[in-house]
Coordinates of C-alpha atoms in Angstrom, one line a residue:
M488 CA -0.1 -0.1 0.0
K489 CA 2.8 2.5 0.8
F490 CA 4.0 2.4 -2.6
W491 CA 0.8 3.4 -3.9
L492 CA 0.7 5.8 -1.3
I493 CA 4.4 7.5 -3.0
L494 CA 3.0 7.5 -6.1
V495 CA -0.2 9.7 -5.1
V496 CA 2.9 12.0 -3.8
L497 CA 5.0 11.5 -6.8
S498 CA 2.5 12.2 -9.3
P499 CA 1.2 15.6 -9.4
I500 CA 4.7 16.2 -8.7
T501 CA 5.9 15.0 -12.0
Y502 CA 2.8 16.5 -13.7
L503 CA 3.5 20.2 -12.9
L504 CA 7.4 19.2 -13.8
V505 CA 6.3 18.0 -17.2
N506 CA 3.8 20.3 -17.8
R507 CA 6.1 23.4 -16.5
S508 CA 9.0 22.1 -19.2
L509 CA 6.9 21.2 -21.8
K510 CA 5.0 24.7 -22.5
N511 CA 5.3 26.6 -25.8
K512 CA 7.3 23.5 -26.7
T513 CA 5.1 20.5 -28.1
T514 CA 1.3 20.6 -29.2
A515 CA 2.1 16.3 -27.6
P516 CA -0.7 16.4 -24.6
V517 CA 0.8 16.7 -21.4
W518 CA -1.0 14.3 -19.8
L519 CA 0.2 11.6 -22.4
C520 CA 3.8 12.6 -21.6
W521 CA 3.3 12.9 -17.7
L522 CA 1.4 9.4 -17.6
I523 CA 5.0 7.6 -20.0
I524 CA 7.2 9.7 -17.5
M525 CA 5.3 7.8 -14.7
L526 CA 5.3 4.0 -16.0
P527 CA 8.3 2.8 -15.0
S528 CA 7.0 3.6 -11.8
C529 CA 3.4 2.3 -12.0
I530 CA 5.3 -1.0 -13.3
W531 CA 7.7 -1.7 -10.7
T532 CA 4.6 -1.0 -8.1
I533 CA 2.7 -3.5 -10.1
W534 CA 5.7 -6.3 -10.2
T535 CA 6.7 -5.5 -6.0
Y536 CA 2.6 -5.7 -5.1
I537 CA 2.4 -8.9 -7.2
F538 CA 5.0 -10.8 -6.6
G539 CA 6.3 -9.0 -2.9
E540 CA 9.1 -6.9 -1.8
Q541 CA 11.5 -10.0 -1.2
Q542 CA 11.3 -11.0 -4.9
P543 CA 13.8 -8.5 -6.6
L544 CA 12.9 -6.9 -9.9
P545 CA 14.1 -8.9 -12.6
L546 CA 17.1 -7.3 -15.0
P547 CA 14.6 -6.8 -18.2
V548 CA 12.1 -5.3 -16.0
L549 CA 13.5 -2.8 -14.1
L550 CA 16.0 -1.7 -17.8
F551 CA 13.2 -2.3 -20.3
P552 CA 10.4 0.6 -18.7
L553 CA 14.0 2.9 -18.1
I554 CA 15.0 3.0 -22.0
I555 CA 11.6 2.4 -24.1
C556 CA 9.6 4.9 -21.7
P557 CA 12.6 7.7 -22.5
L558 CA 12.7 7.1 -25.9
L559 CA 8.9 7.0 -26.5
Y560 CA 8.6 10.2 -24.5
G561 CA 11.4 12.2 -26.8
W562 CA 9.6 10.6 -30.0
L563 CA 6.0 12.3 -28.4
V564 CA 7.8 15.3 -27.7
Q565 CA 9.2 15.5 -31.1
R566 CA 6.7 14.1 -33.0
G567 CA 4.4 17.7 -32.0
R568 CA 7.2 19.9 -31.9
I569 CA 6.1 23.2 -32.1
D570 CA 7.3 24.1 -36.2
K571 CA 9.6 27.3 -36.3
P572 CA 11.0 29.1 -40.1
K573 CA 14.2 26.9 -41.0
D574 CA 16.1 30.3 -40.7
A575 CA 15.7 30.5 -37.1
K576 CA 18.1 28.0 -36.6
D577 CA 20.7 31.0 -38.5
A578 CA 19.6 33.4 -36.1
V579 CA 20.3 31.9 -32.2
E580 CA 18.5 28.6 -32.8
T581 CA 16.3 31.6 -31.3
S582 CA 13.2 30.0 -30.5
K583 CA 14.6 27.2 -28.5
N584 CA 14.7 30.1 -25.9
K585 CA 10.5 30.6 -25.2
N586 CA 11.6 34.1 -23.9
I587 CA 12.9 35.2 -27.8
A588 CA 10.5 33.4 -29.8
M589 CA 7.5 35.2 -28.3
A590 CA 7.7 38.4 -30.9
Q591 CA 4.7 40.2 -29.9
P592 CA 2.2 40.2 -27.3
T593 CA -1.0 40.3 -29.3
A594 CA 0.6 37.7 -32.0
K595 CA 0.8 33.9 -32.1
T596 CA 3.6 33.8 -34.2
T597 CA 6.6 35.6 -33.5
T598 CA 7.1 38.5 -36.4
P599 CA 8.7 41.8 -36.4
R600 CA 7.8 45.3 -36.7
P601 CA 8.4 46.4 -40.7
I602 CA 10.5 48.7 -40.4
D603 CA 10.1 51.7 -42.8
S604 CA 12.9 53.0 -45.0
T605 CA 14.1 55.3 -42.5
E606 CA 14.4 53.0 -39.9
E607 CA 16.2 50.6 -42.5
T608 CA 18.5 53.7 -43.5
A609 CA 19.0 54.1 -39.4
L610 CA 20.2 49.9 -39.7
R611 CA 22.5 50.2 -42.9
N612 CA 23.8 53.2 -40.5
C613 CA 24.5 50.7 -37.9
F614 CA 27.0 49.3 -39.9
P615 CA 30.1 51.3 -40.9
W616 CA 32.3 49.6 -43.7
N617 CA 35.0 49.8 -42.1
V618 CA 33.6 47.0 -39.4
Y619 CA 31.3 45.3 -41.1
Y620 CA 30.0 45.9 -44.8
L621 CA 26.8 45.4 -45.1
Q622 CA 25.8 43.9 -48.3
N623 CA 22.1 42.8 -47.4
I624 CA 19.3 43.0 -45.3
D625 CA 16.6 39.7 -45.2
Y626 CA 13.4 40.4 -43.5
R627 CA 12.3 36.7 -41.9
P628 CA 9.1 36.4 -39.6
Q629 CA 11.6 35.7 -36.6
A630 CA 14.8 37.8 -37.6
I631 CA 15.8 40.7 -39.5
F632 CA 19.2 38.8 -41.3
C633 CA 22.2 41.6 -41.6
R634 CA 24.8 39.7 -44.3
G635 CA 28.2 40.8 -45.1
K636 CA 31.7 40.7 -44.7
L637 CA 33.9 41.3 -41.0
K638 CA 36.2 43.8 -41.3
T639 CA 38.1 43.8 -38.2
I640 CA 38.1 41.6 -35.3
P641 CA 34.7 40.0 -34.2
E642 CA 34.4 41.0 -30.5
K643 CA 35.1 44.9 -31.7
A644 CA 32.7 44.4 -34.4
Y645 CA 30.0 43.0 -32.5
H646 CA 30.3 45.7 -29.6
E647 CA 30.6 48.7 -32.2
I648 CA 27.3 47.7 -34.0
K649 CA 25.5 46.5 -30.6
N650 CA 26.2 50.2 -29.5
N651 CA 24.4 51.6 -32.9
V652 CA 21.8 49.7 -33.0
E653 CA 20.9 50.5 -28.9
K654 CA 21.4 53.9 -29.7
A655 CA 19.2 53.3 -33.0
F656 CA 16.2 51.2 -31.6
G657 CA 16.7 51.0 -28.0
D658 CA 16.1 47.6 -26.6
R659 CA 13.3 47.0 -29.1
F660 CA 15.5 44.2 -30.6
F661 CA 18.9 41.2 -29.3
L662 CA 21.5 41.5 -31.5
I663 CA 23.1 38.6 -32.5
F664 CA 26.3 37.8 -33.9
Q665 CA 27.0 34.3 -35.1
E666 CA 28.5 31.7 -37.8
S667 CA 26.3 30.2 -40.5
F668 CA 27.7 26.4 -41.3
K669 CA 29.5 27.9 -43.8
G670 CA 31.8 29.5 -42.0
K671 CA 30.3 33.3 -43.2
P672 CA 29.7 35.8 -39.7
F673 CA 26.4 37.8 -39.6
F674 CA 23.8 39.7 -37.6
A675 CA 20.9 39.2 -37.0
L676 CA 18.2 41.5 -35.0
V677 CA 15.6 39.5 -33.1
P678 CA 12.5 41.2 -31.1
N679 CA 13.1 41.5 -27.7
P680 CA 10.3 40.3 -25.2
Q681 CA 11.5 41.6 -22.3
A682 CA 11.8 45.4 -23.7
K683 CA 8.7 46.8 -21.3
A684 CA 8.3 43.9 -18.7
E685 CA 12.0 42.8 -17.7
E686 CA 11.7 44.3 -14.3
G687 CA 8.5 42.3 -13.6
E688 CA 8.7 39.0 -14.7
V689 CA 12.4 39.0 -12.4
K690 CA 10.4 38.6 -9.5
S691 CA 8.4 35.9 -10.8
D692 CA 11.1 34.2 -12.6
Q693 CA 12.1 33.6 -8.6
R694 CA 9.4 31.4 -7.0
M695 CA 11.2 30.9 -3.9
G696 CA 8.4 29.4 -2.6
L697 CA 8.2 26.2 -4.9
A698 CA 11.6 25.7 -5.3
L699 CA 11.9 25.8 -1.2
V700 CA 9.2 23.1 -1.3
L701 CA 11.1 20.7 -3.8
F702 CA 13.8 21.5 -2.1
V703 CA 12.4 20.4 1.5
I704 CA 10.5 17.2 -0.3
T705 CA 14.0 16.4 -1.7
L706 CA 15.7 16.4 1.4
V707 CA 12.8 13.9 2.8
T708 CA 13.1 11.6 -0.1
A709 CA 16.6 11.5 0.1
T710 CA 17.0 10.8 4.1
V711 CA 15.0 8.0 3.1
A712 CA 16.1 6.7 0.8
G713 CA 19.8 7.1 2.8
A714 CA 18.3 5.1 5.7
T715 CA 17.2 2.2 3.5
I716 CA 20.6 2.3 1.9
N717 CA 21.9 2.3 5.5
G718 CA 20.1 -1.2 5.9
T719 CA 16.8 -0.2 7.5
S720 CA 13.8 -1.5 5.9
S721 CA 10.6 0.3 5.1
E722 CA 8.9 -1.6 7.3
K723 CA 10.6 -0.3 10.4
L724 CA 10.7 3.1 9.4
L725 CA 6.8 3.1 8.8
S726 CA 6.9 1.9 12.9
D727 CA 9.6 3.9 14.1
P728 CA 10.3 7.0 11.9
S729 CA 13.2 8.5 13.9
L730 CA 15.0 5.5 12.2
V731 CA 15.0 7.7 9.0
L732 CA 17.5 10.1 11.0
P733 CA 20.8 7.7 10.4
G734 CA 20.0 8.8 6.5
L735 CA 20.9 12.3 6.6
V736 CA 24.4 10.7 6.3
Y737 CA 23.7 10.0 3.3
S738 CA 20.7 13.0 2.1
L739 CA 22.9 16.2 3.2
P740 CA 26.6 15.2 1.7
L741 CA 24.6 14.7 -1.9
L742 CA 22.0 17.6 -1.9
S743 CA 25.1 19.7 -0.9
I744 CA 26.9 18.3 -4.1
I745 CA 24.0 19.3 -6.2
A746 CA 23.5 22.5 -4.6
V747 CA 26.8 23.5 -4.7
Q748 CA 26.9 22.9 -8.5
K749 CA 23.4 24.5 -9.3
F750 CA 23.9 27.7 -6.8
S751 CA 27.1 27.9 -8.7
N752 CA 25.2 28.3 -12.3
Y753 CA 22.8 30.8 -11.0
F754 CA 25.4 33.0 -9.6
V755 CA 27.8 32.9 -11.8
A756 CA 24.5 33.6 -14.3
A757 CA 23.6 36.7 -12.3
Y758 CA 27.2 38.3 -12.4
Y759 CA 26.5 38.2 -16.3
K760 CA 23.2 39.5 -16.1
V761 CA 21.4 36.4 -17.2
R762 CA 18.3 35.7 -16.3
T763 CA 17.4 32.6 -14.2
T764 CA 15.2 30.6 -12.2
L765 CA 16.6 29.2 -8.8
P766 CA 17.5 25.9 -8.6
Y767 CA 14.8 23.2 -8.8
F768 CA 15.9 20.0 -6.8
I769 CA 13.6 17.0 -8.1
P770 CA 12.8 14.2 -5.6
F771 CA 12.6 10.5 -6.2
P772 CA 11.1 8.2 -3.8
F773 CA 12.1 5.1 -5.5
L774 CA 10.0 1.7 -5.3
L775 CA 12.4 -0.4 -4.0
D776 CA 14.8 -0.1 -0.8
S777 CA 18.0 -1.7 -2.6
F778 CA 17.8 0.9 -5.7
S779 CA 16.7 3.8 -3.7
L780 CA 18.8 7.2 -4.2
G781 CA 15.6 9.9 -3.2
T782 CA 16.4 12.4 -5.9
L783 CA 17.3 12.7 -9.9
G784 CA 19.8 15.9 -9.3
A785 CA 18.2 19.5 -9.6
I786 CA 17.0 21.4 -13.0
L787 CA 18.1 25.7 -13.6
Q788 CA 16.2 26.9 -16.4
R789 CA 17.4 30.1 -18.3
K790 CA 14.7 32.8 -19.0
S791 CA 17.3 35.0 -21.1
P792 CA 20.1 34.8 -23.7
I793 CA 23.6 34.4 -23.3
P794 CA 25.7 37.7 -24.0
H795 CA 28.6 35.7 -25.4
R796 CA 30.9 32.6 -25.2
K797 CA 33.2 33.6 -22.2
A798 CA 29.6 34.0 -20.3
L799 CA 28.4 30.6 -21.1
F800 CA 31.8 28.7 -20.8
D801 CA 32.0 30.5 -17.3
I802 CA 28.9 29.4 -16.5
A803 CA 29.3 25.7 -17.7
I804 CA 32.3 24.8 -16.2
V805 CA 32.1 26.8 -12.7
G806 CA 29.0 25.1 -11.3
S807 CA 31.1 21.4 -12.5
L808 CA 34.2 21.9 -11.1
L809 CA 32.9 23.3 -7.9
G810 CA 31.1 20.3 -7.4
L811 CA 33.7 18.3 -8.1
L812 CA 35.8 19.5 -5.3
V813 CA 32.8 18.8 -3.1
V814 CA 32.2 14.9 -4.9
I815 CA 36.2 13.8 -4.1
P816 CA 36.7 15.1 -0.5
T817 CA 33.2 13.2 0.2
L818 CA 33.9 10.2 -1.5
I819 CA 37.4 9.6 0.2
W820 CA 35.7 10.0 3.7
G821 CA 33.0 7.7 2.5
L822 CA 35.4 5.2 1.2
S823 CA 37.4 5.4 4.1
L824 CA 34.4 4.3 6.2
S825 CA 33.8 1.5 4.1
S826 CA 34.3 -2.0 3.8
V827 CA 35.9 -4.6 1.4
V828 CA 34.2 -7.9 0.4
P829 CA 34.6 -10.1 -2.3
L830 CA 33.5 -8.9 -6.1
D831 CA 30.6 -10.1 -7.6
E832 CA 30.6 -9.6 -11.5
S833 CA 27.0 -10.3 -11.8
S834 CA 26.0 -6.7 -11.3
I835 CA 27.3 -3.4 -12.8
F836 CA 26.1 -0.9 -10.1
N837 CA 26.3 -2.9 -6.5
I838 CA 26.2 -0.6 -3.5
Q839 CA 27.1 -4.3 -1.4
A840 CA 30.0 -5.3 -3.6
Q841 CA 30.8 -1.8 -5.7
D842 CA 33.5 -2.7 -8.3
P843 CA 36.0 0.7 -8.1
R844 CA 37.1 -0.6 -11.6
L845 CA 34.4 0.9 -13.7
S846 CA 35.8 4.4 -13.3
F847 CA 39.5 4.8 -13.6
L848 CA 38.6 8.1 -11.0
L849 CA 37.0 5.8 -8.8
S850 CA 39.5 3.3 -8.3
L851 CA 42.1 6.1 -7.8
L852 CA 40.3 7.1 -4.6
A853 CA 39.5 4.4 -3.5
K854 CA 42.9 3.1 -3.5
L855 CA 43.7 6.1 -2.0
A856 CA 41.2 5.4 1.1
L857 CA 41.5 1.9 1.7
G858 CA 45.0 1.3 1.0
S859 CA 46.3 -2.5 0.6
S860 CA 43.1 -3.8 2.1
L861 CA 41.7 -3.3 -1.5
T862 CA 43.1 -6.1 -4.0
A863 CA 42.3 -7.5 -7.0
K864 CA 39.2 -9.4 -6.7
M865 CA 37.4 -7.9 -4.3
A866 CA 35.1 -5.4 -4.4
I867 CA 33.2 -2.6 -1.6
E868 CA 30.6 -2.2 0.4
L869 CA 29.8 1.5 -0.1
H870 CA 28.9 3.1 3.2
P871 CA 25.9 5.7 2.6
L872 CA 28.6 8.2 2.5
A873 CA 30.6 7.0 -0.2
V874 CA 27.5 6.1 -2.1
A875 CA 26.7 9.5 -2.2
G876 CA 29.8 10.5 -2.8
C877 CA 29.3 7.9 -6.4
V878 CA 25.5 9.6 -6.9
G879 CA 27.3 12.9 -7.4
L880 CA 30.4 11.5 -9.1
F881 CA 27.9 10.2 -11.9
I882 CA 25.9 13.5 -11.7
T883 CA 29.4 15.2 -12.7
A884 CA 30.0 12.7 -15.1
V885 CA 26.6 13.5 -16.7
N886 CA 27.0 17.4 -16.7
L887 CA 30.1 17.5 -18.6
M888 CA 28.8 14.8 -21.4
P889 CA 29.6 17.0 -24.7
I890 CA 26.1 16.7 -25.7
G891 CA 23.5 19.7 -26.4
Q892 CA 22.6 21.9 -23.2
L893 CA 24.5 20.0 -20.9
D894 CA 27.2 22.1 -19.1
G895 CA 29.7 20.0 -21.5
G896 CA 27.9 20.8 -24.2
H897 CA 28.2 24.4 -23.4
I898 CA 31.6 23.8 -23.1
V899 CA 32.7 22.4 -26.3
H900 CA 30.2 25.1 -28.0
A901 CA 32.8 27.9 -26.4
V902 CA 35.9 26.2 -26.9
F903 CA 35.0 25.3 -30.6
G904 CA 32.1 26.9 -31.7
Q905 CA 28.8 25.4 -32.6
K906 CA 29.8 23.8 -35.9
M907 CA 32.3 21.6 -33.7
A908 CA 30.1 20.7 -30.7
I909 CA 27.7 19.1 -33.1
A910 CA 30.3 17.0 -34.5
I911 CA 31.9 16.4 -31.5
G912 CA 28.1 15.5 -29.5
Q913 CA 27.8 13.2 -32.7
I914 CA 31.0 11.7 -32.3
T915 CA 30.8 11.0 -28.7
R916 CA 27.9 9.3 -29.0
I917 CA 28.8 7.0 -31.8
L918 CA 32.1 6.2 -29.7
A919 CA 29.6 5.1 -26.3
L920 CA 27.7 3.3 -28.8
L921 CA 30.3 1.3 -29.6
L922 CA 31.6 0.9 -26.3
A923 CA 28.5 -0.4 -25.1
L924 CA 28.5 -3.3 -27.5
I925 CA 31.9 -4.0 -25.9
H926 CA 31.1 -3.8 -22.0
P927 CA 27.3 -3.5 -20.7
Y928 CA 28.9 -1.1 -18.1
F929 CA 28.6 1.9 -21.1
W930 CA 25.0 1.2 -21.8
I931 CA 23.7 3.8 -19.1
W932 CA 26.1 6.8 -20.6
T933 CA 24.9 5.7 -24.2
I934 CA 21.3 5.7 -23.4
V935 CA 21.6 9.2 -21.7
M936 CA 23.9 10.9 -24.4
W937 CA 21.2 9.5 -27.5
L938 CA 18.0 10.9 -25.3
I939 CA 19.8 14.7 -25.3
P940 CA 19.5 16.8 -28.7
L941 CA 22.9 17.6 -30.2
I942 CA 22.7 21.4 -30.6
D943 CA 22.8 24.0 -27.9
Q944 CA 21.3 27.2 -27.6
P945 CA 24.3 29.8 -29.2
A946 CA 25.1 33.2 -27.4
L947 CA 24.5 36.5 -28.9
N948 CA 28.1 37.1 -29.4
D949 CA 29.1 33.3 -30.9
V950 CA 31.9 34.3 -32.9
T951 CA 34.4 35.8 -30.2
E952 CA 36.7 33.4 -29.4
L953 CA 37.7 32.0 -25.8
D954 CA 41.1 33.2 -24.1
N955 CA 43.8 30.5 -24.3
K956 CA 43.3 30.0 -19.8
R957 CA 39.8 28.9 -20.6
D958 CA 40.6 26.7 -23.5
F959 CA 42.4 24.9 -21.6
L960 CA 40.3 24.8 -18.7
G961 CA 38.0 23.3 -21.5
L962 CA 40.2 20.5 -22.5
L963 CA 40.6 19.9 -18.8
A964 CA 37.1 19.3 -18.3
I965 CA 36.9 16.6 -21.0
A966 CA 39.9 15.3 -19.3
L967 CA 38.1 14.8 -16.1
L968 CA 35.3 13.7 -18.1
I969 CA 37.3 10.7 -19.2
V970 CA 38.8 9.2 -16.4
I971 CA 35.4 9.3 -14.2
V972 CA 33.6 7.2 -17.3
L973 CA 36.3 4.8 -18.6
P974 CA 37.4 1.9 -16.4
L975 CA 40.5 1.3 -15.1
P976 CA 43.0 0.3 -17.3
N977 CA 44.2 -4.1 -16.4
A978 CA 48.0 -2.5 -16.9
I979 CA 47.3 0.5 -13.9
A980 CA 45.2 -2.2 -12.3
S981 CA 48.0 -4.6 -12.5
W982 CA 49.9 -1.5 -10.8
L983 CA 48.5 -0.6 -7.9
N984 CA 47.1 -4.1 -7.4
I985 CA 43.8 -3.7 -7.7

């Protein structure tokens, strides 16, 4: 019965999150998308109800819904995706940001106001011939494209033309500077829907009450999960709620890791005057004690465009690196409290007998924490604090994947440009799929990568490149992802005697 009660609590929260994420993005019925998201939980609950809690979930029953339902959800959302003009991709992938997509408050489609001959003359005068030689102006439903030849360095051209456009049109337009897929820089003027209501919308974006409620619920679900990881059965928790307190050893470090990552993103975005929501924690009361994690992390929604690639890079990398600075000491401490047990190779993720060799970084930290007690053919029975560190490490690895709108996708976009970032993302997907055919461990990474769209939103100035320091940090982030995801090589394992 308790599982049904959990579903009753989880269902409205999930519906609100799905409704918020799909609003103005697809015509697919929200209730159907929500039903697909809830289907795995329903299947597992029905299995538990029929066969009892003592009967573990068969691997196909566990994995099949996790694979099929996200694919079905993505297909349904994509099928009902609201069509946008083809040239919107050239402008900013403009309308992935729903605020940019709303041009006129009284119109259903994004159509910039026609500019008369006088305004067109003013627009042409915004482009000095020795900065950007303007050749033609192309009017499209979502933007006014200004195409020509760049005559100076990109950063100087963007700032000078941006100042000229602001003098001529005020805050009526966003000015976007981007390279086409043929490598030619162009400018685009996109209507700014926040021109008259920016101050009023800042408060509504924060939604502090919603963020606080979601955090409290997540703290509860993660603490209960930590208590079950610590060996307390759900029946004992129901009879004596005070037994949930040891679960704080798991929940507080895990939520701290997530908070550091997301609030770092939030404050760096605020530094660059990019409007975002507060981080929304996602509670997840899993249905079986042995698989309970309590949360799916947190989300941060951006409400205004990124000004340039430097800001895009800084917002992405600061959260991941600072989060990792919390993850590593948490893992070392948690592993030092863990015990060594015989290796059970039948399970990829097993907190009673976790194989640290599945991750290069985890192997090194485990050897550092456990010393000579960790040897070949031995695994680790993870302490709840170590489980929190492992989950934090997994979340960091997911964030660093060079795909789409993940932090790693932002990083490679900022370092290499949008066109190269799309190619890197596709190559990463294919490599993950090939590795998954060799070792089943990589299937979880492969599924995550193929569920995330490749294309990232460009910055307003998406042409000016980064400095050498940021380029180095970007390569370092990719290296960190590799050492987290790739297993420990046999040669190094033999050298370390693990």
